[in-house]
Coordinates of C-alpha atoms in Angstrom, one line a residue:
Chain A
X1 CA 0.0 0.0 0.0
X2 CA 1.5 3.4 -1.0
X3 CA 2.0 5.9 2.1
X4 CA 3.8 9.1 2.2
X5 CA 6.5 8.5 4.8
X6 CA 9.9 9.7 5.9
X7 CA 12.3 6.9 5.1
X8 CA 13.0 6.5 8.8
X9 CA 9.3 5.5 9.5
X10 CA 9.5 3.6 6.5
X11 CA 12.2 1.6 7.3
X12 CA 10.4 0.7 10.9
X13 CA 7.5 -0.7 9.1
X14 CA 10.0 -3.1 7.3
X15 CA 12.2 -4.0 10.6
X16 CA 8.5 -4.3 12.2
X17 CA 8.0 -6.8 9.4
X18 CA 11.3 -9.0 9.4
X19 CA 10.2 -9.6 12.7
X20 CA 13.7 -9.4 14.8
X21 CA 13.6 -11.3 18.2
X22 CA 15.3 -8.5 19.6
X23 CA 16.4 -4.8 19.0
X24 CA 18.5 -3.2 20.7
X25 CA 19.3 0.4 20.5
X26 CA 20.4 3.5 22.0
X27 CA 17.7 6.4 21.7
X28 CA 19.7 10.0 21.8
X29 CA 21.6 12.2 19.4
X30 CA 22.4 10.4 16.6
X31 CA 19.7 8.4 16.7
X32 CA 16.8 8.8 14.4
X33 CA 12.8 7.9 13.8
X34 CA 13.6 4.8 13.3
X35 CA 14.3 2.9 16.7
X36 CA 11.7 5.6 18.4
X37 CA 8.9 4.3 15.9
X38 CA 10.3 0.3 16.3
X39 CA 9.8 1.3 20.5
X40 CA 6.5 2.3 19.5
X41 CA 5.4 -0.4 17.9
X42 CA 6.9 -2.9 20.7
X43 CA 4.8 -0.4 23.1
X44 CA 1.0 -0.9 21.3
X45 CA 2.2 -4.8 21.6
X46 CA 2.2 -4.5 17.6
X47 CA 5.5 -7.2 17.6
X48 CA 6.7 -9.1 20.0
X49 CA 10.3 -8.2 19.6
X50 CA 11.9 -7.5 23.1
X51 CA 13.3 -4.2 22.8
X52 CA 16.5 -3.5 25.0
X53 CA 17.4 0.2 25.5
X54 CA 20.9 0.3 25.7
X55 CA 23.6 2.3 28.0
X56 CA 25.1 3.0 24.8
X57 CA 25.7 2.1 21.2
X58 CA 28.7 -0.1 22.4
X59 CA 25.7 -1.3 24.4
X60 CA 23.5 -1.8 21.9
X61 CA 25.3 -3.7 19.3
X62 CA 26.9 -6.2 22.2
X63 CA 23.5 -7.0 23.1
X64 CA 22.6 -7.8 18.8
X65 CA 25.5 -9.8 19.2
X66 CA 24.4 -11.6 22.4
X67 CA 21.2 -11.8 21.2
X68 CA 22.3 -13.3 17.3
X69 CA 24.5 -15.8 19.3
X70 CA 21.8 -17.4 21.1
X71 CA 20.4 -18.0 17.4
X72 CA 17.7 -15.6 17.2
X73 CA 17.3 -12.2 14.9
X74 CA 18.4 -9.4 16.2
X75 CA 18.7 -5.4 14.6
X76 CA 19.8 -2.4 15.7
X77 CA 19.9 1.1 14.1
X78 CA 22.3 3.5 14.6
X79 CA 24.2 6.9 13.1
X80 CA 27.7 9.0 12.8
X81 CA 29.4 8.8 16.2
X82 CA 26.8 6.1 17.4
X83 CA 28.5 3.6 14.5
X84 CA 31.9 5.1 15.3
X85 CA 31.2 3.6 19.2
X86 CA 29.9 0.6 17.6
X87 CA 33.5 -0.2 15.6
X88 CA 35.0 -2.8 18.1
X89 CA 32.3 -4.8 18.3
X90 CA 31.1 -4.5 14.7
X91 CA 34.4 -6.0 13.6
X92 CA 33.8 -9.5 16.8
X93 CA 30.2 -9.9 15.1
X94 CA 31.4 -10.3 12.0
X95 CA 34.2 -12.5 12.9
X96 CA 31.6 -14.9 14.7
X97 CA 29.8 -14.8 11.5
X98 CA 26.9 -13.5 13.2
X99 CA 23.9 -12.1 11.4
X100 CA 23.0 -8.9 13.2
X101 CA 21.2 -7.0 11.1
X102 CA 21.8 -3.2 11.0
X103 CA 20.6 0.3 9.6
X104 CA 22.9 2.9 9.7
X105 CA 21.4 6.2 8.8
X106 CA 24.6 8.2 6.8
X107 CA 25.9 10.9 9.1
X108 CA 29.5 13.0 9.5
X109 CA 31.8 12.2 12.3
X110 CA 33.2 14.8 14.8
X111 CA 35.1 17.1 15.0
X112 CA 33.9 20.0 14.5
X113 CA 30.5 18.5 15.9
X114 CA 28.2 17.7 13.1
X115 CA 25.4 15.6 12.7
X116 CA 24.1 16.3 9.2
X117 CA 24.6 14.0 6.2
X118 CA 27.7 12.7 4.5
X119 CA 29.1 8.8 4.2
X120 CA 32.1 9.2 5.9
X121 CA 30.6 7.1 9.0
X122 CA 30.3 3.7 7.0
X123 CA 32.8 4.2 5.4
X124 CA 35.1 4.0 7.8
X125 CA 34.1 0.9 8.8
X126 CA 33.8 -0.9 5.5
X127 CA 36.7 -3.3 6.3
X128 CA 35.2 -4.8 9.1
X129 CA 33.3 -7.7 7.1
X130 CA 30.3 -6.0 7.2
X131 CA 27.7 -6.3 4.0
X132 CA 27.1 -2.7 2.9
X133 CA 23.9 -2.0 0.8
X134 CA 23.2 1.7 -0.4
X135 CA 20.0 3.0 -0.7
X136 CA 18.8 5.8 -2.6
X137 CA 15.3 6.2 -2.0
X138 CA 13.4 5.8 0.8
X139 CA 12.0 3.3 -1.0
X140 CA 15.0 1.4 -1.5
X141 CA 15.9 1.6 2.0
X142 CA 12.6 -0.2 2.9
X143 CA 13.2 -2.3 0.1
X144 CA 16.7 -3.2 1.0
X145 CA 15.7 -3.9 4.7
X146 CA 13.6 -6.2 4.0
X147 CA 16.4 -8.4 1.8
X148 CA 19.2 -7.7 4.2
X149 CA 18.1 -10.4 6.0
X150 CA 17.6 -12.8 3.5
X151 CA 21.1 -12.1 2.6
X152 CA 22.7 -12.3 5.8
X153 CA 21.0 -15.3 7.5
X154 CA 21.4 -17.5 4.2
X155 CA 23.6 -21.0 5.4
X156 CA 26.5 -19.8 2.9
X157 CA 26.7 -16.3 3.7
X158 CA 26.4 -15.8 7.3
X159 CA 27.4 -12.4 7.6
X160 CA 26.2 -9.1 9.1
X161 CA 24.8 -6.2 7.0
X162 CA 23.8 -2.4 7.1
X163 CA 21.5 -0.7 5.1
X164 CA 23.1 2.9 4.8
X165 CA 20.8 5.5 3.8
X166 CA 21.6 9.6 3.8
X167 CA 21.0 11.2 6.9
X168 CA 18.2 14.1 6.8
X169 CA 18.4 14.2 3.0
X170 CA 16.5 10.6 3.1
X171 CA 15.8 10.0 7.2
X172 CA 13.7 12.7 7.7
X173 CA 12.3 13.5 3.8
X174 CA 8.3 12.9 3.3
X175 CA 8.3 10.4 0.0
X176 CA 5.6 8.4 -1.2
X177 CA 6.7 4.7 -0.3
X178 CA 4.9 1.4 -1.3
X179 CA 4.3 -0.9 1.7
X180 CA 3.9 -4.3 0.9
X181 CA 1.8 -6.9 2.7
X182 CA 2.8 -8.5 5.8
X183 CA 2.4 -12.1 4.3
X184 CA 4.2 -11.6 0.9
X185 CA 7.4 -10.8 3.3
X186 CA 6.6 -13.5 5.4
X187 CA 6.5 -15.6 1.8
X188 CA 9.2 -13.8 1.0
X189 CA 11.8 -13.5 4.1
X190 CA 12.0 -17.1 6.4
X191 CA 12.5 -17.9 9.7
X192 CA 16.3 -17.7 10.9
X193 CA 17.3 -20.9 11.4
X194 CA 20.6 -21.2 13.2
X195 CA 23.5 -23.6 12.0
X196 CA 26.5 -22.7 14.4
X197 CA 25.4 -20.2 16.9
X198 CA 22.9 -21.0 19.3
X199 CA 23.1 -20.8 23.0
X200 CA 21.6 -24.2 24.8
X201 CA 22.3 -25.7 27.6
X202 CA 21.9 -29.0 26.7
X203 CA 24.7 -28.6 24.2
X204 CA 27.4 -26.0 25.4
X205 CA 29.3 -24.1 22.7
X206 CA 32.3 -22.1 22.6
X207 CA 31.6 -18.8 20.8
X208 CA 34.3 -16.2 20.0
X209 CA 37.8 -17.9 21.8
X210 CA 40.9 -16.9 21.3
X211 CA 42.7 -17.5 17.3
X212 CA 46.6 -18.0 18.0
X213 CA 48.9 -17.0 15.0
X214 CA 48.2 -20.4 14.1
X215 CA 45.0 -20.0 13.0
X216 CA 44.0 -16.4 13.0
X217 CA 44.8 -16.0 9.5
X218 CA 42.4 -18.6 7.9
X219 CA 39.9 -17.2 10.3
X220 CA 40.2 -14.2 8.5
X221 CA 40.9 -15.8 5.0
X222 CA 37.3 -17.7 5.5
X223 CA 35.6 -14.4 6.4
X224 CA 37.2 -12.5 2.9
X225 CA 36.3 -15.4 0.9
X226 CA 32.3 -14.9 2.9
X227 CA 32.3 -11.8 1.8
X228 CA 33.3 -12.4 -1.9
X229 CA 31.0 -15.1 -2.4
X230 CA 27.9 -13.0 -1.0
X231 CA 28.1 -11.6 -4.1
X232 CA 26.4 -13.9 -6.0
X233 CA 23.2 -14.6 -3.1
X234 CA 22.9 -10.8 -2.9
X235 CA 22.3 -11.1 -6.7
X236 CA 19.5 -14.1 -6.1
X237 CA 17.9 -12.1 -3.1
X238 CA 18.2 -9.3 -5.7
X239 CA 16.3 -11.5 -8.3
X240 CA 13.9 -13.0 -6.0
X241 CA 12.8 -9.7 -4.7
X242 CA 12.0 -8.3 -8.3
X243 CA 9.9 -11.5 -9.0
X244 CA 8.0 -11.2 -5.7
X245 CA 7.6 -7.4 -5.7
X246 CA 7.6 -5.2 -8.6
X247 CA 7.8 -1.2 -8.3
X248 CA 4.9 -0.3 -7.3
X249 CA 5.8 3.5 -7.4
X250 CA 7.6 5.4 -10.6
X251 CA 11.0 6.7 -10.3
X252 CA 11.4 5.5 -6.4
X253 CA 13.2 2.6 -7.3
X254 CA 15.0 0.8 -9.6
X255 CA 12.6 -1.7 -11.7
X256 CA 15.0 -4.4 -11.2
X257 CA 17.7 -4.2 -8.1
X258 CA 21.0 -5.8 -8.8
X259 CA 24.4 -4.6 -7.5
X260 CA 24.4 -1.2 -9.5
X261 CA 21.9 0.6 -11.2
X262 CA 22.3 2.0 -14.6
X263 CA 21.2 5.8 -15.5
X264 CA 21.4 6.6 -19.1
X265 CA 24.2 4.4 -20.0
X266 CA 23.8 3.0 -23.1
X267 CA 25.9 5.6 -25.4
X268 CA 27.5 7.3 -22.3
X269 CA 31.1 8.6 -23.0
X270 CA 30.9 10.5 -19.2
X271 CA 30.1 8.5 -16.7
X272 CA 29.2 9.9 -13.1
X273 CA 29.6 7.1 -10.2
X274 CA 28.3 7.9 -7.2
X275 CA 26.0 6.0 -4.0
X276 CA 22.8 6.9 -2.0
X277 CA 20.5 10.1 -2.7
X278 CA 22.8 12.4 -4.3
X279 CA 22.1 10.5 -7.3
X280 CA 18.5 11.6 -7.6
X281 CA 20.1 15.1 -8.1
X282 CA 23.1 13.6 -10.5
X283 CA 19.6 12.2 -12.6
X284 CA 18.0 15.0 -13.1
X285 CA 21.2 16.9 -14.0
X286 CA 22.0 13.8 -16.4
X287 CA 18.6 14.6 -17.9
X288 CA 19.3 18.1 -18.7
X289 CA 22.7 18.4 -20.2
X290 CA 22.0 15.0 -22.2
X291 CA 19.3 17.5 -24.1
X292 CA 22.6 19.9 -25.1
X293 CA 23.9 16.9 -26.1
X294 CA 26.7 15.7 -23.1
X295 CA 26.5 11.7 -23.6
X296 CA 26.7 11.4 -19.8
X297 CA 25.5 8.6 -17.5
X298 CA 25.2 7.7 -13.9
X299 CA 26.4 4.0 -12.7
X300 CA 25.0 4.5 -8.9
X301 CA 26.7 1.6 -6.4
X302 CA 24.1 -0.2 -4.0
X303 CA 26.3 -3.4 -3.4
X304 CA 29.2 -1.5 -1.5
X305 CA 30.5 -4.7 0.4
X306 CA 31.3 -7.0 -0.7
X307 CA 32.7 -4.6 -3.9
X308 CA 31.2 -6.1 -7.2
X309 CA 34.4 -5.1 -8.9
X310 CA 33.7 -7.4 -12.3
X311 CA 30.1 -5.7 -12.6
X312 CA 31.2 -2.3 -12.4
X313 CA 34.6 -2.7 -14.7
X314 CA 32.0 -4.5 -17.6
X315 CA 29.3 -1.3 -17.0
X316 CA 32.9 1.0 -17.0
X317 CA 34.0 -0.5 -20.2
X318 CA 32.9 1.5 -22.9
X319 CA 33.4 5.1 -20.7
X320 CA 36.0 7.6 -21.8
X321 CA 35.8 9.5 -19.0
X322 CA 34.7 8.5 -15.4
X323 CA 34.0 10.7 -12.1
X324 CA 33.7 9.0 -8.7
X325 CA 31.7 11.7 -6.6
X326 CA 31.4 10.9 -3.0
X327 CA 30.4 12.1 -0.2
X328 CA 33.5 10.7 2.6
X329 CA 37.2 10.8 2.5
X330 CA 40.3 9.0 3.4
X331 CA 41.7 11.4 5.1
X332 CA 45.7 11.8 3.5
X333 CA 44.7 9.8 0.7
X334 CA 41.7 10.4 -1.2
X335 CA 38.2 9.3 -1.8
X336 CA 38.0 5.4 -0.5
X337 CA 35.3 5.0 -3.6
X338 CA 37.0 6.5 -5.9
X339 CA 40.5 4.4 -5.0
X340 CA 38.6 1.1 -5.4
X341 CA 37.2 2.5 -9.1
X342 CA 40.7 2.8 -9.7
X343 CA 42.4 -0.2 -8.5
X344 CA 39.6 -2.6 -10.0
X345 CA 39.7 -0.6 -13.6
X346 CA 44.0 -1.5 -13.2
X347 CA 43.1 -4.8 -12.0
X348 CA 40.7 -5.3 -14.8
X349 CA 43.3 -3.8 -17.1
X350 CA 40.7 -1.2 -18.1
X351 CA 43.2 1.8 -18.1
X352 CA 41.6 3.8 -21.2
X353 CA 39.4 5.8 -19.0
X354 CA 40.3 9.3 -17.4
X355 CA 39.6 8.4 -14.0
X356 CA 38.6 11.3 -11.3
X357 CA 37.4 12.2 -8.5
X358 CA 35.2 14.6 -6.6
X359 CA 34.4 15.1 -2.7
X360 CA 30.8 16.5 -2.2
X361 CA 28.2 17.0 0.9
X362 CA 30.4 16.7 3.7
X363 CA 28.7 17.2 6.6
X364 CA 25.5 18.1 5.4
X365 CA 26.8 20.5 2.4
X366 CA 24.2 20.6 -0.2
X367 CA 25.0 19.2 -3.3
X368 CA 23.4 21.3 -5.8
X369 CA 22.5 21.2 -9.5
X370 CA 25.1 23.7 -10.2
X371 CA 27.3 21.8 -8.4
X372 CA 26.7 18.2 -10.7
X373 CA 26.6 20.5 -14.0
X374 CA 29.8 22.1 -12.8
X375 CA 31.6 18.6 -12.3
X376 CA 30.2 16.9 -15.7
X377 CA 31.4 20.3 -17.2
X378 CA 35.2 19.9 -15.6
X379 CA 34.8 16.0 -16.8
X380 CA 34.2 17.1 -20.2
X381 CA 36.9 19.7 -20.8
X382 CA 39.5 17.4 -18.4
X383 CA 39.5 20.5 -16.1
X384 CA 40.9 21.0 -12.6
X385 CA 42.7 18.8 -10.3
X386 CA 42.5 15.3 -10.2
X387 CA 40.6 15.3 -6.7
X388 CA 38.3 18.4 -6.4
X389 CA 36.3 19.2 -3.4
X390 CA 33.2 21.2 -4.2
X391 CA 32.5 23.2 -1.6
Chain B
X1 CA 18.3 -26.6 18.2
X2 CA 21.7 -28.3 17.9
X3 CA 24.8 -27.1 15.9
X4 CA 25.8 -30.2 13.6
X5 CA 29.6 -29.5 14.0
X6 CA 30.8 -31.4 11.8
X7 CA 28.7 -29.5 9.5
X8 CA 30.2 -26.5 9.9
X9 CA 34.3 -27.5 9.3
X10 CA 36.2 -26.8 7.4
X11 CA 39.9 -26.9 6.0
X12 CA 41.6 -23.3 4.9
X13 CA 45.2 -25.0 3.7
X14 CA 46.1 -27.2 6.1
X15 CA 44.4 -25.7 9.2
X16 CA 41.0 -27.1 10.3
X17 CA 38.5 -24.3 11.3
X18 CA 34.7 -24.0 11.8
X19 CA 31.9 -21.3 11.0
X20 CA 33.1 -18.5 13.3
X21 CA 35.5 -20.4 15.3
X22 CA 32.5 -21.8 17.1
X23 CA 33.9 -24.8 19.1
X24 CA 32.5 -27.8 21.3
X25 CA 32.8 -27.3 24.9
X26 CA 34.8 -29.2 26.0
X27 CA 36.1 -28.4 29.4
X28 CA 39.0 -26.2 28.3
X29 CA 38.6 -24.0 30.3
X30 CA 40.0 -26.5 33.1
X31 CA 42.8 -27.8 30.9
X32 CA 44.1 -24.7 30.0
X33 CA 45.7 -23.6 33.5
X34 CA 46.0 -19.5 33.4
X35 CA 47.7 -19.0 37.4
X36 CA 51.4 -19.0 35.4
X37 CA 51.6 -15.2 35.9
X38 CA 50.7 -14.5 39.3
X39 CA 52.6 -11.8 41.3
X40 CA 50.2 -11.8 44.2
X41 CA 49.1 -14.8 46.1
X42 CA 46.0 -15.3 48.5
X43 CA 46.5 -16.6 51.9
X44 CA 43.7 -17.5 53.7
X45 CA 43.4 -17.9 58.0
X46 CA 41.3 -20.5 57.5
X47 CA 40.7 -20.0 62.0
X48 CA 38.6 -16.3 60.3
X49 CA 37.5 -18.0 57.4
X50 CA 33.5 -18.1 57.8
X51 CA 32.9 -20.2 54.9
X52 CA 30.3 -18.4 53.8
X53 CA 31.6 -18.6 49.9
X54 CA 31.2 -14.6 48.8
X55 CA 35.1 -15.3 47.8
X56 CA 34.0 -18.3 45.6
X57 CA 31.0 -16.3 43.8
X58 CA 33.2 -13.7 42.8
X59 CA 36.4 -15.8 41.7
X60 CA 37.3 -15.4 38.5
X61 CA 37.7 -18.3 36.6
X62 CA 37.9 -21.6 39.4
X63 CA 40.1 -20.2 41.4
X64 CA 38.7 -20.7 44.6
X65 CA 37.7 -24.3 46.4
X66 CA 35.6 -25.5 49.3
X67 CA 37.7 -27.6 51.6
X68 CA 37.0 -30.7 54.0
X69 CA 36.3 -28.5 56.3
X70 CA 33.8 -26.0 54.6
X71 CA 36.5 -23.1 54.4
X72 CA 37.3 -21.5 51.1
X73 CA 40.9 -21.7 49.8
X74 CA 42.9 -20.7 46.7
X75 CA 43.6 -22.9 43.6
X76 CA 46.8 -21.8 42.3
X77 CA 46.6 -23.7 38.8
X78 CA 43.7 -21.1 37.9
X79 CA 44.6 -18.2 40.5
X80 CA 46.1 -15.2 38.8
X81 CA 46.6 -13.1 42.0
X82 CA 43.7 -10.4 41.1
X83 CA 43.4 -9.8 44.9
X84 CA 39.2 -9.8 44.3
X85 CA 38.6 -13.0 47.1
X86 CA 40.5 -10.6 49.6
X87 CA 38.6 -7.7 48.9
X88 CA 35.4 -8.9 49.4
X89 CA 36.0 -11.1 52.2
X90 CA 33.7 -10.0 54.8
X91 CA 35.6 -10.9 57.6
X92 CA 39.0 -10.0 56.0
X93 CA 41.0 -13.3 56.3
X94 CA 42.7 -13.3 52.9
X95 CA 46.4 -11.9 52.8
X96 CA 47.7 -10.7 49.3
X97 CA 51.4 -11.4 49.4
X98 CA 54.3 -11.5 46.9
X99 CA 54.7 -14.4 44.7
X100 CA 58.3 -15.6 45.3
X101 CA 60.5 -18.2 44.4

């Protein structure tokens, strides 16, 4: 049924709908909507989650991962400094190949204080074996929240996963989003049934001991290789969702989800790559210039981690010129996007294309028209530096 | 709900692993004897001791034993000289003193 909805509320009708046995979350500045709606809903006794309020994020995520280890679902939403708190523990759960399930709503890190919209707080924890999923919509958030689990808790994956969606820009923007029925997810999304993590008495475990150098490494090997071959059931889960639910509203999603979406690509010389809402503004810039005649496109990343590096060096193939706009920053390197364009473009022996980059939106900076018109304009004429921040 | 282990083995090179490093319990936790680095060591005047056990709840690890005669006394194979059984000893008959050879 089609509501008009911030994507925070949005995405706690779809949590409400996966059904965790537990979420756990901590409820001040950075929070958002999204665990105060969830409380809400546990409140009216409309799901039976139990719903922890934590002493803090590092609270909140230890008790996903308590609660994932005994073998149940559990989710937790969080933001900005509230991920940053989260890092140790993000980086046990996915060691113990736990399942936690996760929304983290795109905000800047301190300092100076700032809690408006940029990437820069997933990003830095991309390497912690994490699936990253990108949403651009507030309907793909939804959308995406619904599949995260199906990705995570599948037997061969076994991983944890965040839905990242822009701060403010998506979080708190009114958009018409289609809810689906309750029992088409339930069709759609099953039960989490447990293979190595469940806490019983009758059969003690051992979760999380210590690795000696002796076999740390292929605990970490068997993660990477986890990661890598997610790829192809976040493809399926992809597939399965666009049998089971077609768009239901124009332009708020794509008609078919796979790992990246495809703007105006066919004959594209320029192509703009960037992730999350800023390319609903890169679209409709696309849109006007291509009537002057720019042959520019838009190849917008969903599947961050793991990185579908073959995917996006086959959609890169035919592009003379590429821009990686993002919205975080390696700080005394460069864009982290941007960097992985480039090493899987030289790892793909792809080295035709002039490869750039551009740092936008930090910190809740608008990203403007001008500002998308002014970047396809420096991609054309090979103008400027070859990382440019547009303030 | 049971975890099939064997299910969830496997073999990266040469080492044997499983899902997570989830492992069988298997009492380990008593073969493995952690009291090697002790600097402090418990002594207990077993004429205060009370045997009323607060010591043993709090031990970390089984470092603490119920003798013959129901008073409380340190295990040294597990003890690692954390000085917690002395401070909550209500009647204060635990001494911390220096572990030396």
């Amino acid at each position: 049924m089609k509501h008009v909805m911030e994507a925070s509320h949005a995405i706690a009708e779809a949590v409400k709908q996966i059904k965790p046995a537990v979420i756990a979350a901590y409820p001040i500045t950075p929070q958002t909507h999204i665990v105060e709606r969830l409380s809400e809903f546990v409140a009216n006794g409309e799901i039976k989650s139990e719903y922890i309020r934590a002493e803090s994020e590092f609270g909140a995520i230890s008790a996903c991962l308590g609660a994932s280890a005994t073998g149940v679902r559990s989710y937790t939403s969080t933001s900005s400094q509230g991920l940053a708190l989260m890092n140790e523990i993000l980086y046990i759960i996915a060691g113990m190949r736990l399942p936690v399930l996760m929304t983290n709503v795109n905000r800047a890190l301190s300092a100076p204080i700032n809690i408006w919209n940029d990437q820069q707080d997933s990003m830095s924890v991309r390497d912690a074996g994490w699936i990253q999923l990108y949403g651009e919509t507030g309907q793909e958030s939804y959308d995406l929240t619904l599949m995260q689990g199906k990705i995570s808790e599948h037997k061969d994956v076994l991983l944890p996963s965040m839905v990242c969606l822009d701060g403010f820009t998506l979080s708190h923007v009114y958009e018409p989003v289609d809810i689906v029925e309750q029992s088409r997810v339930d069709a759609f999304l099953p039960e989490y049934k447990p293979t190595h993590a469940i806490l019983d008495p009758e059969q003690p475990l051992t979760q999380g001991p210590i690795g000696f150098p002796s076999h740390y490494m292929e605990f970490r090997y068997d993660l990477h290789d986890a990661m890598n071959k997610s790829l192809k059931v976040i493809e399926d889960v992809y597939n399965d969702f666009n049998k089971n639910f077609p768009a239901a509203i124009k332009n708020s999603r794509p008609d078919k989800y796979y790992h990246v979406e495809e703007y105006r690509m066919q004959d594209a010389e320029i192509v703009l790559v960037a992730m999350g809402s800023v390319c609903g503004t890169i679209k409709d810039v696309i849109d006007s210039v291509r009537e002057n005649g720019v042959k520019v496109g838009l190849l917008k990343i969903i599947t961050y981690r793991p990185f579908p590096k073959k995917v996006i060096a086959e959609k890169l193939k035919n592009a003379k010129k590429v821009a990686v706009i993002e919205k975080a920053i390696s700080m005394g390197s460069g864009g982290a996007l941007y960097q992985e364009i480039a090493s899987t473009l030289y790892e793909m022996k792809q080295t035709n294309a002039e490869l750039r980059n551009f740092i936008v939106g930090l910190g809740g900076r608008d990203v403007l028209l001008d500002h998308v018109k002014k970047i396809i304009e420096m991609t054309q004429k090979s103008e400027g530096k070859k990382e440019e921040w547009m303030f | 709900m049971r975890v099939d282990l064997s299910k969830i083995k496997k073999k990266v090179g040469k080492v044997e692993i499983t899902t997570g490093a989830v492992l069988a319990s298997d009492g380990s936790t008593e073969k493995n004897k952690t009291g090697g680095w002790r600097a402090m060591r418990p002594v207990t005047d077993h004429a205060k001791c009370t045997g009323c056990g607060i010591c043993w709840v709090y031990r970390p690890d089984a470092s603490r034993f119920k003798d013959k005669d129901g008073k409380y006394d340190v295990v040294l194979d597990y003890c690692k000289g954390c000085g917690i059984c002395a401070d909550v000893c209500p009647v204060k008959c635990i001494t911390m003193v220096a572990e030396e050879k």
